[in-house]
Short mmCIF file of C-alpha atoms in Angstrom, two decimals:
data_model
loop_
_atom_site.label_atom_id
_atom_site.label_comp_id
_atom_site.label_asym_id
_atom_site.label_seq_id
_atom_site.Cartn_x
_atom_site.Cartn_y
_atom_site.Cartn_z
CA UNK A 1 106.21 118.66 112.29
CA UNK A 2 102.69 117.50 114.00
CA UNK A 3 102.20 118.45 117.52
CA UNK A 4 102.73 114.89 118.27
CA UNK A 5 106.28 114.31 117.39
CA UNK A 6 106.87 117.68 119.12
CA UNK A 7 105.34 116.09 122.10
CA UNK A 8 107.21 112.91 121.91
CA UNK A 9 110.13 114.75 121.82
CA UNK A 10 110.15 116.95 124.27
CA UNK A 11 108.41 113.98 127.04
CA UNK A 12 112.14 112.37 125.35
CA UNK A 13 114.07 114.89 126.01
CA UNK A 14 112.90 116.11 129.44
CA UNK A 15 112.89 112.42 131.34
CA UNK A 16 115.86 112.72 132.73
CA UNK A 17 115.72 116.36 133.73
CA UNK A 18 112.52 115.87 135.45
CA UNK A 19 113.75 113.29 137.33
CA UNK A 20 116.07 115.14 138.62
CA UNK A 21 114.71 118.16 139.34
CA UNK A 22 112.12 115.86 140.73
CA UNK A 23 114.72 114.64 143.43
CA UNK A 24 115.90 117.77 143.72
CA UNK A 25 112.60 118.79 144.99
CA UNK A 26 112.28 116.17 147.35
CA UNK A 27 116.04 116.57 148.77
CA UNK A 28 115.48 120.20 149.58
CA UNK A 29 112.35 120.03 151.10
CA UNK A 30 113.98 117.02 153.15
CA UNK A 31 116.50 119.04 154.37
CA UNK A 32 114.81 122.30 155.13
CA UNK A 33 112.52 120.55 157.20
CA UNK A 34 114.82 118.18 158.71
CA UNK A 35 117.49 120.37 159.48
CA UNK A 36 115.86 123.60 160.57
CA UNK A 37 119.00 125.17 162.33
CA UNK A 38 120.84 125.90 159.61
CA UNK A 39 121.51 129.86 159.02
CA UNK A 40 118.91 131.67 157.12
CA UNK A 41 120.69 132.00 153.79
CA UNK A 42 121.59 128.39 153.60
CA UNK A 43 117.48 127.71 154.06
CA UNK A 44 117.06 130.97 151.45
CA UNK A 45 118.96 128.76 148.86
CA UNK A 46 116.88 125.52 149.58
CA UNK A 47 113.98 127.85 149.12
CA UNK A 48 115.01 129.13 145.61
CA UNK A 49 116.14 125.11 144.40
CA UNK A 50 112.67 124.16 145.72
CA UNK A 51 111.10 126.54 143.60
CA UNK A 52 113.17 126.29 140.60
CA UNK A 53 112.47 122.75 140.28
CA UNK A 54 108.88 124.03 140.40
CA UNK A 55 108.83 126.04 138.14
CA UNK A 56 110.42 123.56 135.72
CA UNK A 57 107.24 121.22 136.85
CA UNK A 58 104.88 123.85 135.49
CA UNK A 59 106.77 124.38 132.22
CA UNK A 60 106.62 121.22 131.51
CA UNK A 61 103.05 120.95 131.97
CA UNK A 62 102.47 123.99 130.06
CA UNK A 63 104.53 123.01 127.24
CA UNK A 64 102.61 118.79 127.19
CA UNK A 65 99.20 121.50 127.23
CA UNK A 66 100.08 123.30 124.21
CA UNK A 67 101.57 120.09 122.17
CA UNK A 68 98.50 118.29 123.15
CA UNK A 69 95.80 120.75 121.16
CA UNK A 70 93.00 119.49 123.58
CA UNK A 71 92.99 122.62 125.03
CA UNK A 72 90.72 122.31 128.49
CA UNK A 73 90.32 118.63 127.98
CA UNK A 74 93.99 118.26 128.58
CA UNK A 75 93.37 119.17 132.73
CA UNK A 76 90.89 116.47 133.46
CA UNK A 77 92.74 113.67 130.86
CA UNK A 78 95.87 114.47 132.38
CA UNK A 79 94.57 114.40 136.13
CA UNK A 80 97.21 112.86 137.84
CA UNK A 81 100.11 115.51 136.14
CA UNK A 82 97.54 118.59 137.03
CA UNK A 83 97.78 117.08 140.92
CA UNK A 84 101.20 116.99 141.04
CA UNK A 85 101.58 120.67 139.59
CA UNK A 86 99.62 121.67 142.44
CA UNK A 87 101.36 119.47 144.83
CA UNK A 88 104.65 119.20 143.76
CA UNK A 89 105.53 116.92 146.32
CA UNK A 90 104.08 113.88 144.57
CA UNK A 91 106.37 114.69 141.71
CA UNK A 92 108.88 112.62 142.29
CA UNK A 93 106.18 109.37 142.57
CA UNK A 94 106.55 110.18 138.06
CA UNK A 95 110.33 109.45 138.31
CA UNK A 96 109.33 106.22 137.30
CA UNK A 97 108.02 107.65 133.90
CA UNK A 98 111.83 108.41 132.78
CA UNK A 99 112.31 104.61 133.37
CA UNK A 100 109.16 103.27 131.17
CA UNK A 101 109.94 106.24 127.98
CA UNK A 102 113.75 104.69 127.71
CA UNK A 103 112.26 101.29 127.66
CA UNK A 104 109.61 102.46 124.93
CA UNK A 105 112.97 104.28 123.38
CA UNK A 106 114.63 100.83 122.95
CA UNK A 107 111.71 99.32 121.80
CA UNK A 108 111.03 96.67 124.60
CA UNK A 109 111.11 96.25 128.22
CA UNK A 110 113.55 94.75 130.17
CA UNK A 111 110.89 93.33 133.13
CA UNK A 112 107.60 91.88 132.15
CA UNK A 113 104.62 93.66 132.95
CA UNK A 114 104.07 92.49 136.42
CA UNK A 115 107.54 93.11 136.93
CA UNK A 116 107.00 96.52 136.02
CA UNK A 117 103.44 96.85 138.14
CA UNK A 118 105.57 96.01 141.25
CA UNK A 119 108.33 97.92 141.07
CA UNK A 120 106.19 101.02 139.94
CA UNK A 121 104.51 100.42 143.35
CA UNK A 122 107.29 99.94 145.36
CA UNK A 123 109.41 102.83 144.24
CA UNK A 124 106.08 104.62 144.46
CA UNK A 125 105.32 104.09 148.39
CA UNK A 126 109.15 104.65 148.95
CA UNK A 127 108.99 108.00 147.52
CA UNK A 128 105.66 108.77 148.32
CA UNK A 129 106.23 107.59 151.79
CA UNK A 130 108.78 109.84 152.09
CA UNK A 131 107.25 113.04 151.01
CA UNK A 132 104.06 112.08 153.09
CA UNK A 133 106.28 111.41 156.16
CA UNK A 134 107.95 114.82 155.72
CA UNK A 135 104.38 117.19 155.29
CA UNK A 136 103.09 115.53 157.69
CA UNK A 137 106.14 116.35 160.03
CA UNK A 138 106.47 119.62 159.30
CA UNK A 139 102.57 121.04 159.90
CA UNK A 140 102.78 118.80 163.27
CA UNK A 141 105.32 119.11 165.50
CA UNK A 142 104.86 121.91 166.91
CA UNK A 143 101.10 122.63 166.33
CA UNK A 144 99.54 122.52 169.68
CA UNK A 145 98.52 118.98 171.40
CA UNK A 146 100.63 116.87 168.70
CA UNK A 147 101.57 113.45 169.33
CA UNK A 148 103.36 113.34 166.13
CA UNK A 149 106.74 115.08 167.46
CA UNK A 150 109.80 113.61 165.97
CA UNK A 151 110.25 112.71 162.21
CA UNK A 152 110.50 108.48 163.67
CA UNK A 153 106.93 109.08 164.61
CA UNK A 154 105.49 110.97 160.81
CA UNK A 155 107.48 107.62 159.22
CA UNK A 156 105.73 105.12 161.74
CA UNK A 157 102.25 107.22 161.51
CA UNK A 158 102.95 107.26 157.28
CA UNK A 159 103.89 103.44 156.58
CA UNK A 160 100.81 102.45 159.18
CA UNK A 161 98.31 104.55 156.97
CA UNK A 162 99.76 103.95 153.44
CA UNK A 163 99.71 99.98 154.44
CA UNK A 164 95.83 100.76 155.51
CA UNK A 165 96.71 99.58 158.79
CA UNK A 166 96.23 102.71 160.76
CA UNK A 167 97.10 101.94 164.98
CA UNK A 168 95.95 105.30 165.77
CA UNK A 169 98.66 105.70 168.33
CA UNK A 170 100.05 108.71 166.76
CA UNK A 171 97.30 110.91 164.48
CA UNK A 172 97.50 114.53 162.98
CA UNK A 173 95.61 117.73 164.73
CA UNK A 174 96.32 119.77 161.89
CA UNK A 175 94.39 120.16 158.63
CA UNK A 176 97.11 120.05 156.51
CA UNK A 177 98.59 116.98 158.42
CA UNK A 178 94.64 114.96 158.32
CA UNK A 179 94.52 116.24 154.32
CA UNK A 180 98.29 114.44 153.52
CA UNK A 181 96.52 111.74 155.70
CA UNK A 182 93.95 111.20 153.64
CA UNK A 183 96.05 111.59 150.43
CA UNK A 184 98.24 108.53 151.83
CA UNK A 185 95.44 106.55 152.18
CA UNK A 186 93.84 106.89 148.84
CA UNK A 187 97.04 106.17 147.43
CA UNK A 188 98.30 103.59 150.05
CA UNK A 189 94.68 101.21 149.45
CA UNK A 190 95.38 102.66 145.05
CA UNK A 191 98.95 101.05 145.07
CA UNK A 192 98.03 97.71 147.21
CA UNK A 193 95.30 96.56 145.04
CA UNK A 194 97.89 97.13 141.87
CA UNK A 195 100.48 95.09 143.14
CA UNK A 196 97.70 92.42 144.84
CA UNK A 197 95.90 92.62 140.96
CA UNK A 198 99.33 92.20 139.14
CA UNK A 199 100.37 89.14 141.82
CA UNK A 200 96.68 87.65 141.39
CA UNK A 201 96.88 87.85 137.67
CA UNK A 202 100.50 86.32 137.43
CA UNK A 203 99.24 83.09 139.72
CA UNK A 204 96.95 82.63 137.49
CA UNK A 205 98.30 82.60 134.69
CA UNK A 206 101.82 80.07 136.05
CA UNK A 207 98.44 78.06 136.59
CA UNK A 208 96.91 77.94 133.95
CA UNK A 209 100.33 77.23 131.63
CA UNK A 210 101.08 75.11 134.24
CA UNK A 211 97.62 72.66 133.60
CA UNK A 212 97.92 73.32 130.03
CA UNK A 213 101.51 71.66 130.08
CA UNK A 214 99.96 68.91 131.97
CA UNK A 215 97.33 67.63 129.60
CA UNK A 216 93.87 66.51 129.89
CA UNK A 217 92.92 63.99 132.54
CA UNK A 218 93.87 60.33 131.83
CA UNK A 219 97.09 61.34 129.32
#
């Protein structure tokens, strides 16, 4: 068997797992950051679920390496995976992945493909909105002269910067909170021009069936 159809099935067979260790990920982090007065062992166990799912991240990048036989070429081909291996945190923006492979499985899609563009997006900024919201709440509230304080004002500081609109009523002071800044707005102006693109491209094309139904001039 070619490394290929080892690589096809094991991205088949791993979909579902990953998104759930994915959410997993997300849920733990969630609540060890939302809910910091819980005893220590309770937080040690969060801890150890955070980095199991992790480490299942990692394998499965390891394993996708090997099966690929590009060797180095498979880190800068592959960007977006080698990002989230690093910062698992974006992980669960791939959940979406499980969703397309099962559509590829039954050999067509269910949603057309601006369908597909826009839900991609939105579950995206949900998820990644989410995740941003909670970094950005945990390096900040209590690093000195914060204005970020509450987990209400990382959600309202997160939606204004992934929708570009930025009120600068509430910013970061830390580095790690102005890095997942800057993170959410590559990725907050990366997933508006998709779904503006895909929304663009569909008008156009209901208008141009639409004058093709109508005929020439003078019909």
């Amino acid at each position: 068997m070619d490394d290929d159809s080892r690589m096809r099935r094991w991205e088949t067979r791993t979909a579902y797992p990953l998104a759930v260790a994915s959410l997993l990920y997300l849920g733990t982090y969630a609540a060890h950051v939302l809910v910091p007065g819980w005893p220590p062992l309770v937080h040690l166990v969060l801890r150890s679920l955070q980095f199991g799912a992790w480490g299942f991240f990692i394998l499965d990048y390891a394993v996708r390496w090997r099966f690929s036989g590009e060797g180095w070429r498979f880190v800068p081909r592959h960007w977006l995976d080698t990002i989230v291996v690093v910062l698992p945190l974006m992980r669960p923006v791939r959940i979406m992945n499980a969703y397309d492979r099962m559509e590829r499985l039954r050999g067509a899609s269910r949603l057309p493909l601006h369908g597909r563009v826009m839900v991609y997006a939105g579950v995206s900024a949900v998820l990644l909105g989410f995740a941003g919201a909670l970094t950005v709440y945990d390096h900040e509230r209590t690093a000195p002269h914060a204005t970020i304080l509450t987990f209400g004002d990382s959600v309202w500081f997160t939606c204004s910067t992934l929708a570009t609109v930025g009120y600068g009523d509430v910013t970061p002071v830390t580095a790690w909170g102005r890095t997942a800044a800057v993170g959410l707005m590559i990725c907050g102006l990366g997933l508006l021009g998709a779904v503006t693109g895909s929304f663009s491209s569909l008008l156009v094309q209901r208008f141009a069936r639409g004058d093709e139904d109508a005929g020439p001039p003078g019909r």
